[in-house]
mmCIF file of C-alpha atoms in Angstrom:
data_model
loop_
_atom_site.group_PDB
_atom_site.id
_atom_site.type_symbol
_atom_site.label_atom_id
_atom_site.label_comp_id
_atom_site.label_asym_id
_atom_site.label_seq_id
_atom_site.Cartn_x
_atom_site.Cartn_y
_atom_site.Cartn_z
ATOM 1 C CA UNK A 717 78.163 -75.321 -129.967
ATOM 2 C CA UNK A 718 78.396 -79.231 -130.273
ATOM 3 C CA UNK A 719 76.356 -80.744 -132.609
ATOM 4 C CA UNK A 720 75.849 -83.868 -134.408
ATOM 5 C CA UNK A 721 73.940 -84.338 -138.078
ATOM 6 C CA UNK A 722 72.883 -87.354 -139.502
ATOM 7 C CA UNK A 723 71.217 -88.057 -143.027
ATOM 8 C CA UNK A 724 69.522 -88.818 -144.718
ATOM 9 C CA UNK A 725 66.513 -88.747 -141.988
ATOM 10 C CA UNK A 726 64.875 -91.399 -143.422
ATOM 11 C CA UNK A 727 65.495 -93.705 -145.961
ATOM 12 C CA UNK A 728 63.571 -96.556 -147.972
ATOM 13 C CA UNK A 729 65.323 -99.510 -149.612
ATOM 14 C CA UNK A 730 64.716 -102.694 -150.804
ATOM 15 C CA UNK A 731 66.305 -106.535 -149.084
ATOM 16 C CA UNK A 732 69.191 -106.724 -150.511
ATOM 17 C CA UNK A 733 70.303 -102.995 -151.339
ATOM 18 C CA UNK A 734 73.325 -101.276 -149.949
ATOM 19 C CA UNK A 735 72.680 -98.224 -148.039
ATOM 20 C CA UNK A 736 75.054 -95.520 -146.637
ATOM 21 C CA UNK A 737 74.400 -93.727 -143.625
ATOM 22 C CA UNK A 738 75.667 -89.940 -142.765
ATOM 23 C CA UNK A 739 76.973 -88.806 -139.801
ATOM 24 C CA UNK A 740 78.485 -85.129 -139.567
ATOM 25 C CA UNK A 741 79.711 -83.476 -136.190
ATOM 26 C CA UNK A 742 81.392 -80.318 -134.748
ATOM 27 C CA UNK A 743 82.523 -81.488 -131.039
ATOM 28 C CA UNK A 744 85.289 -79.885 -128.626
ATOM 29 C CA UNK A 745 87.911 -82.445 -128.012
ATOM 30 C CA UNK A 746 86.509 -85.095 -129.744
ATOM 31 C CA UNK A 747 86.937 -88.257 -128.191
ATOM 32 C CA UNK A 748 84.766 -90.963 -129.848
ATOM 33 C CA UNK A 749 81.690 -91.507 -131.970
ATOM 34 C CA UNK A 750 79.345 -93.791 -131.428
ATOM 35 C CA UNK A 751 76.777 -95.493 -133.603
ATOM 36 C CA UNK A 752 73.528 -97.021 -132.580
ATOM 37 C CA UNK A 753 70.420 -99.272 -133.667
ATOM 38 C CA UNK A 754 67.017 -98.970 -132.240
ATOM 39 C CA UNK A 755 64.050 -100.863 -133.463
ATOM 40 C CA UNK A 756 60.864 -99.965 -131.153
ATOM 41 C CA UNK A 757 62.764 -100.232 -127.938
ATOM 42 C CA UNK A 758 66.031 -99.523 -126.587
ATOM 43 C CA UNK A 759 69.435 -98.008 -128.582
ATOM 44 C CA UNK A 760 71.526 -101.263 -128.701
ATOM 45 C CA UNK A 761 75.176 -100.487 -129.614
ATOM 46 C CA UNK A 762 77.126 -100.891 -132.781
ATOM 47 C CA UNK A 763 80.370 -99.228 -133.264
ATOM 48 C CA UNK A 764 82.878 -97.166 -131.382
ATOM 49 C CA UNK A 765 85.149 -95.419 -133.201
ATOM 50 C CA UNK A 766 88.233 -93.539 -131.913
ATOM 51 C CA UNK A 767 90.914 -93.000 -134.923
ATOM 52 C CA UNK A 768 90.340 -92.002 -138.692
ATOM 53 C CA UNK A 769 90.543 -94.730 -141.544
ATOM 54 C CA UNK A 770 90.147 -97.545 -139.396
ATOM 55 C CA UNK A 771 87.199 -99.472 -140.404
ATOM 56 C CA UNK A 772 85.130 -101.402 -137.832
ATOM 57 C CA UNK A 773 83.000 -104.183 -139.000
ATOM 58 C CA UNK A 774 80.296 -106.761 -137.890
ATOM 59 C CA UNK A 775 79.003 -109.035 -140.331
ATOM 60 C CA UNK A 776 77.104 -106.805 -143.000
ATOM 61 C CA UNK A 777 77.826 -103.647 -140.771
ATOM 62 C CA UNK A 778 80.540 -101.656 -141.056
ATOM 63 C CA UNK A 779 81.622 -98.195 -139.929
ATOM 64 C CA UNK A 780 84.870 -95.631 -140.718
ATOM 65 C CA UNK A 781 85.671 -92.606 -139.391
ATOM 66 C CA UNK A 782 87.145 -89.280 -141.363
ATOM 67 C CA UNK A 783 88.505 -86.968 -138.256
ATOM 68 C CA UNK A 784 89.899 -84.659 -140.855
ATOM 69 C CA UNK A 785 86.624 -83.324 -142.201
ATOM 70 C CA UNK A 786 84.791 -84.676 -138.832
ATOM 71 C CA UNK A 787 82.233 -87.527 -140.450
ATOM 72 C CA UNK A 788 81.693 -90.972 -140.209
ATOM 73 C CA UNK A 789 79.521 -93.240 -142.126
ATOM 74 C CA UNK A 790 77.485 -96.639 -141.319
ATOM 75 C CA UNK A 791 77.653 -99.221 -144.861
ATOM 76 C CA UNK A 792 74.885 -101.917 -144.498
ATOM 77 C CA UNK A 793 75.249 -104.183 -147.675
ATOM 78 C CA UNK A 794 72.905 -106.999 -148.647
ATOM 79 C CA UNK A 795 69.724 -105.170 -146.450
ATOM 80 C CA UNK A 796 67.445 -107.381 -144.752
ATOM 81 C CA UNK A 797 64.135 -106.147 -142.956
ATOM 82 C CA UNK A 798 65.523 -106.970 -139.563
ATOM 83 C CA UNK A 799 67.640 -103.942 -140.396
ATOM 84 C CA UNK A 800 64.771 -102.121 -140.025
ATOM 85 C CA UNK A 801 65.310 -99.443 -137.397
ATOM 86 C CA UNK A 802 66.819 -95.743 -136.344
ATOM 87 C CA UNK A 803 70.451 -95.510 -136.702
ATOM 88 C CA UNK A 804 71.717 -92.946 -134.275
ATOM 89 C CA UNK A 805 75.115 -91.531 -133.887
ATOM 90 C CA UNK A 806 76.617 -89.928 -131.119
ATOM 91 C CA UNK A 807 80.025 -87.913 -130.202
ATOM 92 C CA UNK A 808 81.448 -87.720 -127.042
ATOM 93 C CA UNK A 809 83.820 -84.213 -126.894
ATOM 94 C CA UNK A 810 84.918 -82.790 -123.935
ATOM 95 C CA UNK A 811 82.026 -82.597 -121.401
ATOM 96 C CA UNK A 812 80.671 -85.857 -119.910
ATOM 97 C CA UNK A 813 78.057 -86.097 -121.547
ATOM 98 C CA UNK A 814 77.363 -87.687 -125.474
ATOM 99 C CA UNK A 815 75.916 -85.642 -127.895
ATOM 100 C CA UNK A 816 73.185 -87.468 -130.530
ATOM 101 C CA UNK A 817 71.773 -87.050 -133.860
ATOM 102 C CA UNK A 818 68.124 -86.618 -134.931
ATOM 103 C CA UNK A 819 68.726 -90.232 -136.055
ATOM 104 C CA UNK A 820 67.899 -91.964 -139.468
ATOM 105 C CA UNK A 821 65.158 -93.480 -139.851
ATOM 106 C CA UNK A 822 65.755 -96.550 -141.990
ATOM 107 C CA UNK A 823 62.983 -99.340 -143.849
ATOM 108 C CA UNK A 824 63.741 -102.099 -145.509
ATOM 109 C CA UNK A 825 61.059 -103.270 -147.799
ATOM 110 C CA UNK A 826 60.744 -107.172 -148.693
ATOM 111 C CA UNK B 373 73.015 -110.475 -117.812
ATOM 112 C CA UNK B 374 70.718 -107.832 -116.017
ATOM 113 C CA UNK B 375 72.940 -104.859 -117.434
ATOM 114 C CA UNK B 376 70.625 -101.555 -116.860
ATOM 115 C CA UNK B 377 67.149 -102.223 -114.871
ATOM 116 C CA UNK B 378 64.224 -99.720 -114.639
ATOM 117 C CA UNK B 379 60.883 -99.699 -113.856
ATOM 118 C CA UNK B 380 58.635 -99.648 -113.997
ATOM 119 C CA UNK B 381 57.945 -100.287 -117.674
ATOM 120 C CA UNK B 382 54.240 -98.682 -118.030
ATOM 121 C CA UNK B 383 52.345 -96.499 -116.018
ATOM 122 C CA UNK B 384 49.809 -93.685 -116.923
ATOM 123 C CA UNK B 385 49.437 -91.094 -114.010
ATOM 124 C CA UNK B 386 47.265 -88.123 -113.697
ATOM 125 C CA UNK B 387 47.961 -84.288 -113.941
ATOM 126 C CA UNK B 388 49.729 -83.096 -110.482
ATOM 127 C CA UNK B 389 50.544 -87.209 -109.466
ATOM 128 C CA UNK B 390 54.248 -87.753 -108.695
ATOM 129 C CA UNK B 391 56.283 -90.703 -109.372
ATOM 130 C CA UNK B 392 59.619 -92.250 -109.163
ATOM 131 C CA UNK B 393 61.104 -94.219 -112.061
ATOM 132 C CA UNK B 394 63.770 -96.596 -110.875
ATOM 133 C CA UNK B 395 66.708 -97.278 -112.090
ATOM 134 C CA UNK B 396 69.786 -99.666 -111.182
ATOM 135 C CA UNK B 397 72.905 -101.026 -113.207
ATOM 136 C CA UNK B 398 74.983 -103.975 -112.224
ATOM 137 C CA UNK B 399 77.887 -103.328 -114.262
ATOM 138 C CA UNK B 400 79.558 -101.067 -111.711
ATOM 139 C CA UNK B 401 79.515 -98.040 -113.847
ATOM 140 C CA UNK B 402 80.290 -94.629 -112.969
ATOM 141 C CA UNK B 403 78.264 -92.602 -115.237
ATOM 142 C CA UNK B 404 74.589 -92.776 -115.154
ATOM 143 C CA UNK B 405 71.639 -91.046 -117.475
ATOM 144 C CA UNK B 406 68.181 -90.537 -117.904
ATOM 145 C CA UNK B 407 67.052 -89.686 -121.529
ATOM 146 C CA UNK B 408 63.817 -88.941 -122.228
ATOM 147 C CA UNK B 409 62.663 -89.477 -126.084
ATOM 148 C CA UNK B 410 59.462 -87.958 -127.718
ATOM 149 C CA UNK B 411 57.770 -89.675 -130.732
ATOM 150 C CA UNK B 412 60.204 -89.026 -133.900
ATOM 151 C CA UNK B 413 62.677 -86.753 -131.487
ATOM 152 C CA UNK B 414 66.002 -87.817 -130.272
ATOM 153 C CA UNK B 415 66.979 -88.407 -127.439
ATOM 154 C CA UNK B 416 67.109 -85.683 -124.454
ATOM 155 C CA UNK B 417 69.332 -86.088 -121.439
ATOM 156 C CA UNK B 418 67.239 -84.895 -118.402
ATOM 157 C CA UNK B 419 70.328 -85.477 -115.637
ATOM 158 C CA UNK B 420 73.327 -87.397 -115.456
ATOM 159 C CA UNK B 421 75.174 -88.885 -112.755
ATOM 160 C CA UNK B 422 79.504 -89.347 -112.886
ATOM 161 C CA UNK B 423 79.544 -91.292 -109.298
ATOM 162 C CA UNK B 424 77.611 -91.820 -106.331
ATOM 163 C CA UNK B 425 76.431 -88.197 -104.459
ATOM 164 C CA UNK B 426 77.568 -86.091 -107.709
ATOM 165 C CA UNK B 427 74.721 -85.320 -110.162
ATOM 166 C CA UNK B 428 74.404 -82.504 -113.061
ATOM 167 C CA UNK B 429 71.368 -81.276 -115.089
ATOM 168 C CA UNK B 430 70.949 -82.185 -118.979
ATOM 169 C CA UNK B 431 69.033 -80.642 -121.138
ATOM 170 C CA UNK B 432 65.573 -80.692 -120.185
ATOM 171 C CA UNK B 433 66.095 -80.710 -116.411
ATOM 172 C CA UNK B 434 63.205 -79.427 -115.455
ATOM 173 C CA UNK B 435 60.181 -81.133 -113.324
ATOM 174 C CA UNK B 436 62.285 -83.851 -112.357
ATOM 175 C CA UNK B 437 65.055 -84.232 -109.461
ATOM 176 C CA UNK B 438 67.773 -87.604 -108.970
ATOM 177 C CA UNK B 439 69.351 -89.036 -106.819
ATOM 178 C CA UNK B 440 72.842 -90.808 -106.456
ATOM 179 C CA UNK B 441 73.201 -92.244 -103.067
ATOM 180 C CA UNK B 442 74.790 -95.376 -104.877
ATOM 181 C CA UNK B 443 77.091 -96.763 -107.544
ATOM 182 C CA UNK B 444 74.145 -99.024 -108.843
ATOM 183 C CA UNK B 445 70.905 -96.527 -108.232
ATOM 184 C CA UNK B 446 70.038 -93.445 -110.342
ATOM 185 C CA UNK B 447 66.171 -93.359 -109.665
ATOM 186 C CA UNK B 448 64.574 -90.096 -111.349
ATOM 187 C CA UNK B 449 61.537 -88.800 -109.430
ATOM 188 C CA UNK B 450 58.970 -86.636 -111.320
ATOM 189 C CA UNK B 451 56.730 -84.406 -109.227
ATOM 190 C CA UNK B 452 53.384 -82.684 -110.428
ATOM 191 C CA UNK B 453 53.225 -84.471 -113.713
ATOM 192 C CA UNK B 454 52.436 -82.329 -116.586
ATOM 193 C CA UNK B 455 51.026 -83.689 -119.914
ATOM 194 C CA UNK B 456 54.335 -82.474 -121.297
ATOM 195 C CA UNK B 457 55.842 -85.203 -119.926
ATOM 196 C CA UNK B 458 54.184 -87.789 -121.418
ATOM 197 C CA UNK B 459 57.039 -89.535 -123.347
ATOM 198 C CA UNK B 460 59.667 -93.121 -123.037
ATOM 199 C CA UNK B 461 62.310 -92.043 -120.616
ATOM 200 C CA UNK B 462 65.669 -94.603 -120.946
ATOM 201 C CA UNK B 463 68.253 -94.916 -118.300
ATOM 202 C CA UNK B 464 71.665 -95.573 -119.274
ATOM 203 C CA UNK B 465 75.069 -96.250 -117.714
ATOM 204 C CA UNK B 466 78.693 -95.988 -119.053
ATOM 205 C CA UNK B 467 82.249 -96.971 -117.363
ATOM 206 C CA UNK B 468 83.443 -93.065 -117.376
ATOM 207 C CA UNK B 469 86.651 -94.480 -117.949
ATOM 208 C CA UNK B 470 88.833 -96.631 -119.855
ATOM 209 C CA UNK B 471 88.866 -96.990 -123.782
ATOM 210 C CA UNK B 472 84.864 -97.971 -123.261
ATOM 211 C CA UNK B 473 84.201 -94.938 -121.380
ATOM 212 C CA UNK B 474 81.707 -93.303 -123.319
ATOM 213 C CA UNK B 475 79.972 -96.467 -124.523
ATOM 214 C CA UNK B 476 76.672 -96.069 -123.287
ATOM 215 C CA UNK B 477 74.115 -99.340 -122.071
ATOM 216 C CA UNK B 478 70.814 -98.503 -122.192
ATOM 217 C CA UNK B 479 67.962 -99.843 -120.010
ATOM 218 C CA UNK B 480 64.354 -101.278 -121.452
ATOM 219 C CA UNK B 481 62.472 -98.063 -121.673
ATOM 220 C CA UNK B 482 59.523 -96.440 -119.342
ATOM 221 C CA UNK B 483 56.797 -95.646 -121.634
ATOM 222 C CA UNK B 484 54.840 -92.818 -119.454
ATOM 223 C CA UNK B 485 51.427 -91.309 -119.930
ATOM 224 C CA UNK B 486 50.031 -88.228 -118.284
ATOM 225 C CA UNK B 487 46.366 -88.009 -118.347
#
């Protein structure tokens, strides 16, 4: 069966911390993964990634992909509260429709 | 820069009440969604849409029924409302094709009660 894990769940740091984000998967056909923010609205997109080792990057964000042993992680260096939020991941395998994580719930203290 | 629409945004209904949440995307994608997320869960895919007249149950399908009679409209209708559905439902659209096909856009969020 498809699934997707991300950890930690939840996670506190402090402004200005680095923090790594998990995300584990078992897909058929795996096509892309896709990784998320969501403060206390709508999932707003980050990264799509497609091929291993290639790392994707926007501003303090950053994302790679390992296809090999099927994980992919979100960096966020130099924390600020505004990165406050869930962090979801999701794979798209075969079927049409995306599979998502539990999600990780991420705080930022001042 | 509309993107994904839906609405309405609130609403509180009563046990048995029916309702329509509606949905409509101006980015001329094929797939449509309708996610429904609980406090602290992720995100459930009630039904999904890959073009106009074709739709397909998600996971939690059931009490609710779509529509597709357009590229641009996925309106979910909810009949006899249950206090189990009490939750923010998101509609979302994605190409379905194309490097970007599974990159998903998600619309504002319908926070629903049921009293």
């Amino acid at each position: 069966e498809d699934k997707v894990v991300q950890s930690p769940l939840s996670l506190v740091v402090h402004e200005g911390d680095t923090v790594t984000l998990n995300c584990s998967y078992e897909v058929t056909n795996f096509r892309s993964l896709l990784w998320y923010k969501q403060e206390k609205k709508a999932p707003t997109f980050l990264f799509m990634l497609t091929s291993s080792g290639i790392e994707k990057k926007s501003g303090r964000l950053s994302s790679i992909l390992d296809k090999k042993e099927l994980f992919s992680i979100l960096n966020i260096t130099a924390t600020q509260t505004g990165d406050s939020a869930v962090y979801l991941c999701a794979n798209a395998g075969n079927n049409r429709k995306l599979i998502w994580g539990l999600g990780t719930s991420l705080a930022v203290n001042p | 820069n509309a993107g994904v629409t839906q609405t309405p945004k609130f609403r509180i209904l009563k046990i048995g009440q029916s309702m329509t949440l509606q949905c409509t995307q101006d980015m001329n994608h094929n797939y449509m969604y309708w996610y429904r997320q609980d406090p602290g869960m992720g995100l459930k895919l009630i039904y999904y849409s890959v073009g106009a007249g074709i739709t397909d149950k998600g996971e939690v399908p059931n009490g609710y029924n779509v529509s597709r009679s357009t590229t641009e409209d996925f309106p979910l209708r909810l009949e006899l409302a249950a206090p189990s559905q009490t939750s923010v439902y998101f509609c979302a659209s994605s190409p379905g094709q194309g490097v970007n096909l599974h990159t998903i856009y998600f619309g504002e969020g319908s926070w629903l009660t049921v009293v």
